[in-house]
Amino acid sequence: MFKFPEIVEIPLAQGIDKIMDWLLVYLDGFFDFIGMIILKVVMAFENLFLFLPWFVIILLVGLAGWKLIRSLKTGILFMILMLIIGTFGYWELSMRTLALVISSVVFALLIGLPMGIQMARSDRTERILKPILDGMQTMPSFVYLIPALMFFGMGKVPAMFATIIYAVPPVIRLTNVGIRTVDVEAVEAAKAFGATPRQILFDVQLPLAKPSIMVGINQTTMMALAMVVIGSMIGAKGLGMEVLLAISRIEVGRGFEAGISIVFLAIIIDRITHSFSESREKDSK
Amino acid sequence: MADKPNDVQIIIKNLWKVYGKDPKRVFQKGLQDKTKEEIQNETGCVVGMRDINLEIRKGEFYILMGLSGSGKSTLIRALIRLIKSTKGSITINGDDITRMNADQLMKFRRKTFGMVFQHYGLLPHLTVLDNAAYGLKVRGVSKEVRYAKAREVLETVGLKGWEDYYPTNLSGGMQQRVGLARALANDPEILLMDEPFSGLDPLIRRQMQDELVELQSKLQKTIIFVTHDLHEALKLGDQIAIMRNGEVVQVGTPEDIVTQPADDYVQEFVQDASPAKVLTAGSIMSEVPVITYVWEGPKTALTLMRREKKKIGYVVDQKQRFLGVITAKELERLLSGEERFKTIPTSSIEVVDTVTEDVLIEDLFSIAPKNPYPIPVVDEKNKLLGRITNDHIFESISNNEGGSDV
Ligand SMILES: Nc1ncnc2c1ncn2[C@@H]1O[C@H](COP(=O)(O)OP(=O)(O)OP(=O)(O)O)[C@@H](O)[C@H]1O
Ligand SMILES: [Mg+2]
């Protein structure tokens, strides 16, 4: 057997560690600031979800199913799923998980939409971002936990930081694709009438790219849910933590209940965000 | 055409468009005299337009025609700078559009142009009304004013009652009407239309062409219209520029193009065009041999007719307005009768169909057989201008030089 010669080893790992050290020293205040904002937002959602009585939330979810997906059956199904989560005793944890997911998605969109728009506007930006996004999407999700831990320590904030980074690629990608595939003539028409780039963006490109962008938001949300569960490894309280505990204590039943609750949440979130991407039929008089 | 004002509105000088990376190379290397293929092989650049020089007058219906890939779209899009030309200038109302900065360009587009696209280019998420009002919205016109204007133009294009529908609810022809309404709402000086009717069924297409002709007779805008359909070009155009491989090979009136094609390419284009579709009554008519004034006595009229060896006279009043035809036979009958006539009685004048100068020969085919006499040609005030015999018609369509007087 030939052993790979150690002399030719490229010190990438050390290099990255050095950069991390540098960032930690010089950008400490910056990360504190970011962490504070992230925490404020997630706490606001968490407090809201825990403040509202469970039956109000169940009703709201049912209503969302009925009105957005336009099927009373789906609304009732959603309510049953939420009730089951409650009977498992996971109501509070699922609300915390939901708060983590929603606030992560909010941040991911704040970052991802403008980046997607920029990417659509400039071929150069697209050339640079595309391989990075490809890389990010194939990178094992755990890897994001390490820098998050180093910047923010344990808790909700690093979990969300990792979630945001992990979940942002689809919305960037699909915003870009959506805008780039908008009917050329519609854009040219706006240009021909003397529209400014801003008018073109808001009057033509974004509305016509909406279905694609919504698919991106749906994917980002689902990835955020998956990552929030993993984020419990670094101390984000929620359903993921229950699964983790069940694994370490080898309690199959408990793990199964927590797992099922995650699946139910996923179904509800998926169906609701998916409904946005289906373009409404235009009613005509 | 004769009744159009003569001021030139658009001057295109030495205009080039070379697609590809670093297109200026073509000129630096001195390749501009090579053929399109040679340039493409040497540099990988595609010549979209080559050294185009055109003048377009205000109020003119100007057609760009040519085979696919001949550069029609490139040219019309360069006029509004949806494509940036590589070399040369385009002066519109005295301003060179190729030299404007982004801001000037935006303002210039707003006040000068309306554009209609082949695939309509409508915004599917907006109602017909909002689509028609879009150009005005871009200009920052208030909602009330722009909706009022949009309703007005929608009515003009025959879409009253469709304001609240979405484009997808409409047929192709109707969608293109919305496109036209949107362009007209801005009241642009220049209307650009890139194959606006080529996606439509033949019948709808003809109808839209007719309506556009009628609209243009009212609006008198400068229209640049791209088509590869000869009949469309002949029907609509005041001037036609024929393009091949990015070059303009001939410019002329429909009549010029059909009767004097500049080369084989144009010849091939027009070969199935019947002169009957371009030549007008005015261009083939000849002088009326015998004009009979209605206040003349039958005797004078008959004398004049016999002197010219003709069997009929064309009767006009004091203002040269055409009243009808009187035959020598009828005059003889009047003279042989008991009653003595001082002037020609109305009852003796035979009323016949007339045509105006701009009627196409094609349309004479249906009139000629019904008329026992040569067809009188009158102007819009019914003043007698000339007449057309069957011989005139046959000669004009059998002979490409046609239309000379007979
Ligand atoms: N974006 C582009 N990049 C490279 N070449 C182009 C581009 N657009 C047009 N061309 C080339 O320029 C030439 C003129 O094209 P253009 O679209 O102006 O033709 P056209 O007369 O409008 O044809 P059609 O009747 O098919 O619309 C063609 O050879 C075409 O291949
Ligand atoms: Mg074209």
XYZ file of C-alpha atoms and ligand atoms in Angstrom:
723
model
C 0.000 0.000 0.000
C 1.202 3.473 -0.806
C 0.790 6.081 1.804
C 0.011 9.565 0.534
C 3.146 11.660 1.163
C 2.619 14.049 4.002
C 5.035 16.688 2.704
C 2.685 17.819 -0.073
C -0.136 18.469 2.343
C -1.773 21.837 1.692
C -2.440 23.596 4.974
C -6.033 24.597 4.123
C -7.422 23.593 7.493
C -4.810 25.665 9.323
C -5.437 28.609 7.008
C -9.142 28.587 7.688
C -8.521 28.294 11.402
C -6.248 31.338 11.206
C -8.889 33.356 9.400
C -11.444 32.345 12.011
C -9.099 33.462 14.784
C -8.604 36.787 13.056
C -12.338 37.270 12.559
C -13.020 36.430 16.184
C -10.550 39.012 17.419
C -11.310 41.878 15.104
C -14.989 41.402 14.312
C -16.089 40.464 17.789
C -18.257 43.545 18.222
C -19.823 42.981 14.847
C -20.876 39.425 15.694
C -22.239 40.584 19.033
C -24.391 43.089 17.199
C -25.656 40.528 14.672
C -26.333 38.063 17.450
C -28.348 40.633 19.327
C -30.575 41.368 16.348
C -31.110 37.692 15.585
C -32.016 37.031 19.185
C -34.471 39.919 19.353
C -36.357 38.690 16.305
C -36.552 35.051 17.334
C -37.632 35.977 20.857
C -40.373 38.166 19.455
C -41.769 35.260 17.442
C -41.316 32.808 20.291
C -43.069 35.077 22.772
C -45.909 35.608 20.351
C -46.432 31.892 19.687
C -46.244 31.009 23.372
C -48.465 33.913 24.360
C -51.280 32.942 22.015
C -53.459 30.150 23.464
C -53.000 26.818 21.696
C -56.561 26.719 20.353
C -56.137 30.124 18.746
C -53.048 28.929 16.922
C -54.753 25.729 15.832
C -57.655 27.777 14.513
C -55.296 30.112 12.665
C -53.458 27.193 11.075
C -56.777 25.628 10.082
C -57.892 28.917 8.609
C -54.649 29.227 6.655
C -55.180 25.745 5.240
C -58.719 26.556 4.266
C -58.191 30.012 2.792
C -54.738 29.710 1.219
C -54.975 26.217 -0.154
C -58.693 26.700 -0.718
C -59.731 23.404 0.667
C -61.724 23.008 3.820
C -60.498 19.420 4.102
C -56.875 20.560 4.201
C -57.736 23.094 6.890
C -59.301 20.395 9.045
C -56.371 18.052 8.410
C -53.960 20.754 9.574
C -55.934 21.226 12.763
C -55.871 17.501 13.466
C -52.107 17.340 12.906
C -51.558 20.229 15.314
C -53.812 18.559 17.888
C -51.787 15.358 17.644
C -48.567 17.288 18.275
C -50.251 18.748 21.345
C -51.303 15.342 22.642
C -47.703 14.141 22.371
C -46.913 16.902 24.859
C -44.756 18.774 22.363
C -46.847 21.912 21.961
C -44.358 24.275 23.571
C -41.317 22.744 21.887
C -42.974 22.826 18.491
C -43.814 26.497 18.995
C -40.173 27.185 19.769
C -39.111 25.265 16.670
C -41.639 27.181 14.598
C -40.322 30.490 15.919
C -36.769 29.448 15.003
C -37.838 28.429 11.498
C -39.891 31.511 10.771
C -37.337 33.998 12.041
C -34.528 32.200 10.183
C -36.572 32.352 7.003
C -37.194 36.062 7.503
C -33.443 36.673 7.673
C -32.744 34.316 4.787
C -35.190 36.258 2.629
C -33.754 39.610 3.668
C -30.384 38.379 2.474
C -31.466 36.115 -0.372
C -33.944 38.252 -2.323
C -31.600 41.215 -2.899
C -28.767 38.839 -3.737
C -30.949 36.973 -6.210
C -31.967 40.245 -7.825
C -28.374 41.385 -8.073
C -27.381 38.029 -9.504
C -30.042 38.363 -12.204
C -28.878 41.840 -13.102
C -25.224 41.073 -13.555
C -23.741 38.134 -15.425
C -20.548 38.663 -13.512
C -22.230 38.309 -10.145
C -23.938 35.184 -11.439
C -20.626 33.687 -12.548
C -19.129 34.322 -9.126
C -22.110 33.282 -7.003
C -23.142 30.163 -8.866
C -20.231 27.908 -7.830
C -20.418 29.232 -4.284
C -24.112 28.372 -4.083
C -23.454 24.937 -5.587
C -20.794 24.363 -2.951
C -23.033 25.540 -0.147
C -25.813 23.198 -1.166
C -23.603 20.129 -1.202
C -21.751 20.978 1.998
C -22.907 18.721 4.874
C -25.148 20.800 7.091
C -23.190 20.015 10.262
C -20.208 21.926 8.940
C -22.099 25.197 9.342
C -22.453 24.540 13.027
C -18.735 24.925 13.730
C -18.152 28.547 12.714
C -21.556 29.401 14.187
C -20.438 27.941 17.496
C -17.193 29.882 17.378
C -18.842 33.199 16.582
C -21.800 32.953 18.909
C -21.194 30.177 21.447
C -24.052 27.813 22.326
C -27.779 28.545 22.006
C -30.430 29.800 19.659
C -28.354 32.431 17.898
C -25.639 30.151 16.468
C -28.274 27.622 15.470
C -30.139 30.301 13.588
C -26.976 31.686 12.063
C -26.137 28.263 10.677
C -29.746 27.822 9.552
C -29.806 31.121 7.693
C -26.594 30.355 5.836
C -27.702 26.829 5.078
C -31.184 27.777 3.905
C -30.443 30.857 1.823
C -29.202 29.314 -1.487
C -32.564 28.219 -2.966
C -34.176 31.607 -2.648
C -31.152 33.315 -4.220
C -31.020 30.796 -7.011
C -34.712 30.797 -7.847
C -35.020 34.565 -7.636
C -32.201 34.769 -10.154
C -33.695 32.150 -12.442
C -37.166 33.634 -12.093
C -36.058 37.094 -13.125
C -33.864 35.834 -15.921
C -36.652 33.822 -17.492
C -39.201 36.640 -17.485
C -40.666 37.209 -20.966
C -38.063 39.315 -22.785
C -40.666 41.288 -24.672
C -42.441 42.335 -21.481
C -39.175 43.741 -20.156
C -38.381 45.350 -23.488
C -41.838 46.877 -23.622
C -41.265 48.512 -20.240
C -37.861 49.726 -21.420
C -39.302 51.060 -24.649
C -41.767 53.149 -22.682
C -38.882 54.674 -20.782
C -39.222 52.754 -17.520
C -36.372 53.106 -15.023
C -34.522 49.961 -13.900
C -36.427 50.228 -10.632
C -39.799 50.424 -12.401
C -38.827 47.456 -14.538
C -37.912 45.473 -11.432
C -41.081 46.164 -9.492
C -43.606 46.416 -12.323
C -42.386 43.596 -14.521
C -39.583 41.365 -13.290
C -40.631 40.633 -9.728
C -44.338 40.100 -10.468
C -43.579 37.793 -13.391
C -40.869 35.964 -11.443
C -43.174 35.516 -8.468
C -44.040 31.838 -8.999
C -40.365 30.926 -9.217
C -39.427 33.069 -6.223
C -42.181 31.420 -4.193
C -40.797 27.981 -5.011
C -37.468 29.290 -3.722
C -39.088 30.503 -0.524
C -40.747 27.133 -0.078
C -37.435 25.298 -0.470
C -35.652 27.722 1.825
C -38.312 27.189 4.474
C -38.062 23.430 4.281
C -34.290 23.567 4.524
C -34.574 25.904 7.477
C -36.804 23.405 9.259
C -34.338 20.609 8.645
C -31.434 22.719 9.873
C -33.223 23.990 12.959
C -33.615 20.377 14.042
C -29.885 19.813 13.595
C -29.228 23.130 15.314
C -30.488 21.617 18.535
C -27.064 19.946 18.735
C -25.636 23.309 19.674
C -28.332 24.159 22.114
C -31.344 25.477 20.276
C -34.318 24.293 22.294
C -36.993 22.629 20.223
C -38.228 19.345 18.818
C -34.750 18.449 17.565
C -33.464 18.377 21.102
C -36.085 15.783 22.023
C -34.895 13.568 19.194
C -31.318 14.026 20.334
C -32.166 13.134 23.917
C -34.132 10.110 22.777
C -31.114 8.924 20.794
C -28.710 9.272 23.687
C -31.112 7.444 26.023
C -32.205 4.971 23.373
C -35.883 5.748 23.907
C -37.417 4.719 20.598
C -40.990 5.728 21.429
C -40.068 9.208 22.535
C -37.849 9.752 19.517
C -40.661 8.577 17.265
C -43.182 10.990 18.757
C -40.806 13.931 18.388
C -39.946 12.836 14.871
C -43.605 12.599 13.892
C -44.207 16.088 15.275
C -41.430 17.440 13.070
C -42.928 15.702 10.053
C -46.355 17.194 10.799
C -44.894 20.668 11.107
C -43.037 20.114 7.860
C -46.208 19.057 6.051
C -48.102 22.103 7.236
C -45.310 24.566 6.454
C -44.671 22.991 3.072
C -48.282 23.058 1.964
C -48.801 26.625 3.097
C -45.666 28.056 1.473
C -46.322 25.954 -1.596
C -49.729 27.546 -2.003
C -48.063 30.925 -2.535
C -46.233 29.697 -5.602
C -49.320 28.509 -7.385
C -50.349 31.529 -9.343
C -53.893 32.425 -8.526
C -56.306 32.151 -11.330
C -57.186 35.614 -12.372
C -60.895 36.173 -11.958
C -62.440 38.120 -14.709
C -65.758 39.792 -14.488
C -46.921 60.537 -50.861
C -47.884 63.861 -52.194
C -50.041 65.036 -49.333
C -47.458 64.336 -46.613
C -45.365 67.105 -45.115
C -41.836 66.902 -46.316
C -39.777 67.339 -43.181
C -37.379 64.541 -42.416
C -37.772 63.277 -38.860
C -35.334 60.387 -38.620
C -31.919 60.397 -40.246
C -29.884 57.212 -40.086
C -26.276 57.587 -41.155
C -23.677 54.870 -41.704
C -25.318 52.719 -39.076
C -23.665 49.430 -38.141
C -24.457 46.760 -35.643
C -21.974 43.995 -35.056
C -22.974 41.366 -32.516
C -20.329 39.609 -30.496
C -17.388 40.283 -28.234
C -15.502 43.511 -28.752
C -17.206 44.340 -32.082
C -15.091 47.456 -32.703
C -12.327 45.033 -33.676
C -13.995 44.563 -37.035
C -13.300 48.199 -37.899
C -9.859 48.350 -36.325
C -8.788 45.385 -38.386
C -10.266 47.011 -41.489
C -12.636 44.152 -42.130
C -15.676 46.298 -42.836
C -15.607 45.643 -46.567
C -15.596 41.873 -46.197
C -18.766 39.820 -46.452
C -20.832 38.836 -43.469
C -19.499 35.267 -43.620
C -15.867 36.343 -43.845
C -16.231 38.648 -40.871
C -17.925 35.905 -38.919
C -15.195 33.398 -39.736
C -12.368 35.750 -38.850
C -13.714 37.345 -35.692
C -16.730 35.337 -34.616
C -18.792 38.529 -34.784
C -22.144 38.618 -36.585
C -23.003 41.628 -38.706
C -26.587 42.559 -37.893
C -26.662 45.856 -39.817
C -24.199 47.146 -42.354
C -23.762 50.796 -43.210
C -27.411 51.752 -43.248
C -28.458 55.177 -44.500
C -32.117 56.115 -44.419
C -34.289 59.166 -44.084
C -37.768 58.851 -42.705
C -40.234 61.689 -42.996
C -42.726 62.849 -40.442
C -46.077 61.137 -40.839
C -44.675 58.475 -43.135
C -45.715 54.830 -42.944
C -42.309 53.263 -43.363
C -41.918 49.542 -43.927
C -38.811 47.466 -43.250
C -39.011 44.257 -45.203
C -36.671 41.360 -45.799
C -36.128 37.671 -45.201
C -35.558 36.235 -41.748
C -32.195 37.325 -40.374
C -31.890 40.298 -42.710
C -31.621 42.731 -39.806
C -35.096 44.254 -39.626
C -35.485 43.771 -35.888
C -31.939 44.906 -35.293
C -32.663 48.158 -37.092
C -36.010 48.921 -35.480
C -34.630 48.096 -32.029
C -31.592 50.255 -32.623
C -33.941 53.186 -33.287
C -35.109 53.069 -29.684
C -31.760 51.738 -28.494
C -32.999 48.450 -27.166
C -29.883 47.475 -29.094
C -26.869 49.710 -28.972
C -25.525 50.246 -32.464
C -21.813 49.775 -33.040
C -21.143 52.676 -35.357
C -22.972 55.526 -37.068
C -25.687 57.885 -35.942
C -29.454 57.983 -35.612
C -30.795 61.506 -35.443
C -34.406 61.818 -34.377
C -35.950 65.280 -34.229
C -32.418 66.656 -34.274
C -31.058 64.578 -31.369
C -28.599 61.749 -31.864
C -30.009 58.852 -29.877
C -26.750 56.900 -30.034
C -25.037 59.554 -27.925
C -27.564 59.950 -25.134
C -26.804 58.917 -21.569
C -29.157 56.586 -19.698
C -31.213 59.386 -18.229
C -31.629 61.321 -21.471
C -32.500 58.102 -23.244
C -35.237 57.273 -20.747
C -36.811 60.697 -21.102
C -36.495 60.603 -24.858
C -38.197 57.231 -25.065
C -41.036 58.473 -22.877
C -41.878 61.440 -25.005
C -41.112 60.136 -28.471
C -41.887 56.464 -28.894
C -44.602 53.899 -28.703
C -43.714 50.313 -29.529
C -45.758 47.260 -30.469
C -44.211 43.804 -30.217
C -44.677 40.594 -32.149
C -45.677 38.603 -29.082
C -47.496 41.584 -27.585
C -45.197 41.976 -24.547
C -48.151 42.541 -22.230
C -47.968 42.256 -18.465
C -50.060 39.198 -17.557
C -50.605 40.259 -13.948
C -52.234 43.538 -14.951
C -55.716 44.113 -16.354
C -56.242 45.292 -19.905
C -56.845 48.796 -18.544
C -53.633 48.798 -16.507
C -51.702 47.430 -19.450
C -52.987 50.152 -21.729
C -52.131 52.735 -19.078
C -48.655 51.384 -18.397
C -46.719 53.825 -20.565
C -48.450 56.691 -18.799
C -47.746 55.181 -15.404
C -44.060 55.062 -16.245
C -44.257 58.758 -16.998
C -45.764 59.409 -13.587
C -49.204 60.449 -14.838
C -51.860 60.373 -12.107
C -54.164 57.390 -11.902
C -57.295 59.271 -12.926
C -55.748 60.860 -15.969
C -54.054 57.723 -17.191
C -57.150 55.571 -16.780
C -59.237 58.127 -18.635
C -56.732 58.182 -21.479
C -56.414 54.376 -21.472
C -60.174 53.959 -21.712
C -60.213 56.323 -24.619
C -57.556 54.476 -26.607
C -59.050 51.104 -25.754
C -62.259 52.342 -27.299
C -60.336 53.512 -30.354
C -58.929 50.024 -30.905
C -62.324 48.423 -30.341
C -61.842 47.006 -26.850
C -64.474 48.925 -24.958
C -65.916 46.697 -22.267
C -62.775 44.578 -21.911
C -60.975 46.910 -19.485
C -61.174 44.649 -16.451
C -60.131 41.412 -18.106
C -56.633 40.004 -18.010
C -54.608 39.523 -21.209
C -54.808 35.718 -20.961
C -58.586 35.947 -21.325
C -58.167 37.582 -24.731
C -57.526 36.181 -28.201
C -54.264 36.997 -29.975
C -55.825 39.689 -32.095
C -57.351 41.334 -29.063
C -54.098 41.137 -27.128
C -52.366 42.927 -29.955
C -55.051 45.591 -29.816
C -54.116 46.083 -26.180
C -50.482 46.353 -27.286
C -51.479 48.965 -29.830
C -53.614 50.825 -27.291
C -50.699 50.884 -24.861
C -48.482 52.382 -27.529
C -51.082 54.954 -28.562
C -51.945 56.018 -25.007
C -48.658 57.879 -24.785
C -49.558 59.794 -27.924
C -46.090 59.117 -29.302
C -44.651 60.889 -32.306
C -43.167 57.697 -33.627
C -44.750 54.271 -33.537
C -42.458 51.257 -33.849
C -44.033 47.949 -34.793
C -41.974 44.767 -35.115
C -44.050 42.189 -36.999
C -47.121 43.090 -34.972
C -49.535 40.978 -36.975
C -47.419 37.991 -37.936
C -48.746 35.878 -35.082
C -52.350 36.342 -36.092
C -54.721 34.352 -38.299
C -54.939 35.641 -41.873
C -58.459 36.971 -41.465
C -57.796 38.781 -38.183
C -54.579 39.990 -39.686
C -56.262 41.593 -42.657
C -58.811 43.180 -40.380
C -56.085 44.632 -38.169
C -54.277 45.957 -41.238
C -57.415 47.701 -42.429
C -57.979 49.221 -39.038
C -54.389 50.385 -38.837
C -54.711 52.085 -42.212
C -57.838 53.830 -41.041
C -56.246 54.811 -37.749
C -53.187 56.172 -39.482
C -55.287 58.306 -41.800
C -56.570 60.024 -38.657
C -53.403 60.048 -36.555
C -50.740 60.737 -39.182
C -47.971 59.383 -36.969
C -44.589 58.343 -38.179
C -44.809 54.554 -38.233
C -41.895 52.182 -38.670
C -43.300 48.770 -39.392
C -41.391 45.522 -39.783
C -42.834 42.702 -41.828
C -41.725 39.938 -44.104
C -45.068 39.788 -45.820
C -45.010 41.615 -49.127
C -48.746 42.074 -49.331
C -48.808 43.642 -45.908
C -46.001 45.955 -46.958
C -47.706 46.980 -50.159
C -51.001 47.555 -48.448
C -49.699 49.649 -45.578
C -46.513 51.342 -46.687
C -45.841 54.803 -48.036
C -42.182 53.850 -48.319
C -40.612 50.414 -48.234
C -36.989 49.652 -47.415
C -35.920 46.163 -48.425
C -33.122 44.588 -46.402
C -30.793 41.700 -47.096
C -27.948 40.441 -44.920
C -28.048 43.580 -42.819
C -28.018 45.950 -45.752
C -30.722 48.073 -47.307
C -30.934 47.082 -50.963
C -33.785 49.262 -52.143
C -35.967 52.044 -50.854
C -39.060 53.183 -52.678
C -42.800 53.443 -52.823
C -44.755 50.208 -53.189
C -45.180 51.040 -56.836
C -41.418 51.549 -57.352
C -40.605 48.306 -55.646
C -43.035 46.231 -57.648
C -42.507 47.832 -61.010
C -38.754 48.516 -60.787
C -37.099 45.988 -58.479
C -33.460 46.984 -57.945
C -31.980 43.503 -58.179
C -32.781 39.812 -58.300
C -33.342 39.591 -54.560
C -36.030 42.249 -54.660
C -37.354 40.795 -57.902
C -37.793 37.466 -56.192
C -39.560 39.162 -53.337
C -42.053 40.909 -55.544
C -42.508 38.312 -58.238
C -45.815 37.130 -56.957
C -47.050 40.613 -56.324
C -49.579 41.596 -58.892
C -49.268 45.205 -60.019
C -52.992 45.277 -59.462
C -52.246 45.349 -55.772
C -50.037 48.425 -55.920
C -51.023 50.509 -58.894
C -53.786 52.974 -58.242
C -56.556 54.304 -60.415
C -54.843 57.692 -60.405
C -51.692 56.274 -61.929
C -53.358 54.630 -64.915
C -56.219 57.010 -65.724
C -56.147 59.225 -68.770
C -57.763 62.500 -69.654
C -61.475 62.585 -70.322
C -61.898 63.194 -74.076
C -65.293 64.876 -73.935
C -66.440 66.957 -71.033
C -70.021 68.065 -71.304
C -71.007 71.064 -69.205
C -74.419 70.693 -67.761
C -75.447 74.223 -68.814
C -74.647 73.560 -72.489
C -77.407 72.881 -74.933
C -77.738 69.359 -76.374
C -76.653 70.614 -79.754
C -73.316 72.008 -78.598
C -72.669 68.859 -76.647
C -73.370 66.652 -79.645
C -71.154 68.731 -81.905
C -68.250 68.439 -79.491
C -68.756 64.730 -79.161
C -68.830 64.188 -82.914
C -65.711 66.255 -83.358
C -63.882 63.921 -80.965
C -65.526 60.889 -82.575
C -66.802 59.709 -79.187
C -70.147 58.251 -78.255
C -70.383 59.624 -74.729
C -69.616 62.738 -72.725
C -68.860 63.111 -69.002
C -71.219 65.681 -67.540
C -69.916 68.124 -64.920
C -71.337 71.194 -63.217
C -69.832 74.669 -62.724
C -67.446 73.386 -60.097
C -66.227 70.521 -62.293
C -68.158 68.076 -60.144
C -69.070 64.892 -61.927
C -72.777 64.311 -62.449
C -72.942 61.354 -64.805
C -72.634 60.264 -68.398
C -74.615 61.309 -71.432
C -74.620 59.361 -74.679
C -74.669 60.696 -78.227
C -77.813 58.652 -78.822
C -79.603 60.360 -75.983
C -78.588 63.771 -77.309
C -79.881 62.853 -80.772
C -83.187 61.749 -79.245
C -83.481 65.051 -77.376
C -82.819 67.025 -80.533
C -85.275 65.076 -82.664
C -88.113 65.464 -80.163
C -90.841 68.106 -79.962
C -89.490 69.819 -76.898
C -86.550 72.215 -77.229
C -84.003 72.012 -74.477
C -81.813 74.957 -73.463
C -79.681 72.780 -71.213
C -79.302 69.061 -70.726
C -82.154 67.710 -68.582
C -81.168 65.771 -65.479
C -83.275 62.841 -66.562
C -81.003 62.281 -69.536
C -77.859 62.003 -67.445
C -76.976 58.445 -66.670
C -75.556 57.965 -63.162
C -72.558 55.585 -63.066
C -70.107 54.338 -60.443
C -67.007 56.403 -59.846
C -63.709 55.655 -58.137
C -61.190 57.870 -56.371
C -57.552 58.221 -57.386
C -56.183 55.966 -54.649
C -58.354 52.950 -55.424
C -56.235 49.930 -56.309
C -56.604 48.358 -59.705
C -57.446 45.144 -57.961
C -60.650 46.787 -56.811
C -61.511 47.980 -60.310
C -62.005 44.395 -61.413
C -65.336 44.263 -59.662
C -66.485 47.657 -60.937
C -65.372 47.475 -64.548
C -67.774 44.770 -65.769
C -70.775 46.614 -64.320
C -69.871 49.838 -66.040
C -70.809 50.045 -69.708
C -68.464 53.060 -70.055
C -64.906 53.832 -69.003
C -64.806 54.373 -65.231
C -64.700 58.025 -64.177
C -62.056 58.938 -61.571
C -62.956 61.722 -59.128
C -61.378 63.301 -56.057
C -62.952 63.372 -52.625
C -64.994 66.435 -53.609
C -66.326 64.505 -56.606
C -64.343 66.641 -59.044
C -63.705 64.802 -62.301
C -60.022 63.935 -62.788
C -59.930 61.387 -65.576
C -61.257 58.034 -66.679
C -60.121 54.481 -66.966
C -60.916 52.165 -69.861
C -60.722 48.395 -69.770
C -57.683 48.647 -72.001
C -55.954 50.727 -69.357
C -56.581 48.048 -66.800
C -55.360 45.188 -68.962
C -52.284 47.008 -70.017
C -51.312 48.000 -66.500
C -51.399 44.446 -65.252
C -49.827 42.791 -68.266
C -46.948 45.210 -68.524
C -44.635 45.939 -65.633
C -43.826 49.384 -66.885
C -47.595 49.880 -66.794
C -49.668 52.867 -66.011
C -48.516 55.191 -68.732
C -51.319 56.987 -70.488
C -53.020 55.300 -73.333
N -28.303 38.884 -29.832
C -27.706 38.505 -30.981
N -26.458 37.985 -30.968
C -25.846 37.609 -32.112
N -26.396 37.715 -33.328
C -27.638 38.226 -33.414
C -28.358 38.649 -32.245
N -29.563 39.113 -32.647
C -29.594 38.991 -33.981
N -28.438 38.459 -34.456
C -28.103 38.214 -35.876
O -28.249 39.421 -36.572
C -28.853 39.187 -37.838
C -30.086 40.027 -37.985
O -31.064 39.555 -37.076
P -32.489 40.218 -36.893
O -33.123 39.615 -35.706
O -32.354 41.691 -36.917
O -33.230 39.742 -38.210
P -34.746 39.917 -38.653
O -34.710 40.519 -39.998
O -35.520 40.635 -37.611
O -35.236 38.438 -38.771
P -36.655 37.774 -38.401
O -37.539 37.996 -39.594
O -36.326 36.343 -38.218
O -37.173 38.436 -37.154
C -29.068 37.695 -37.940
O -27.993 37.139 -38.657
C -29.047 37.229 -36.506
O -28.545 35.922 -36.432
Mg -37.195 40.113 -36.278
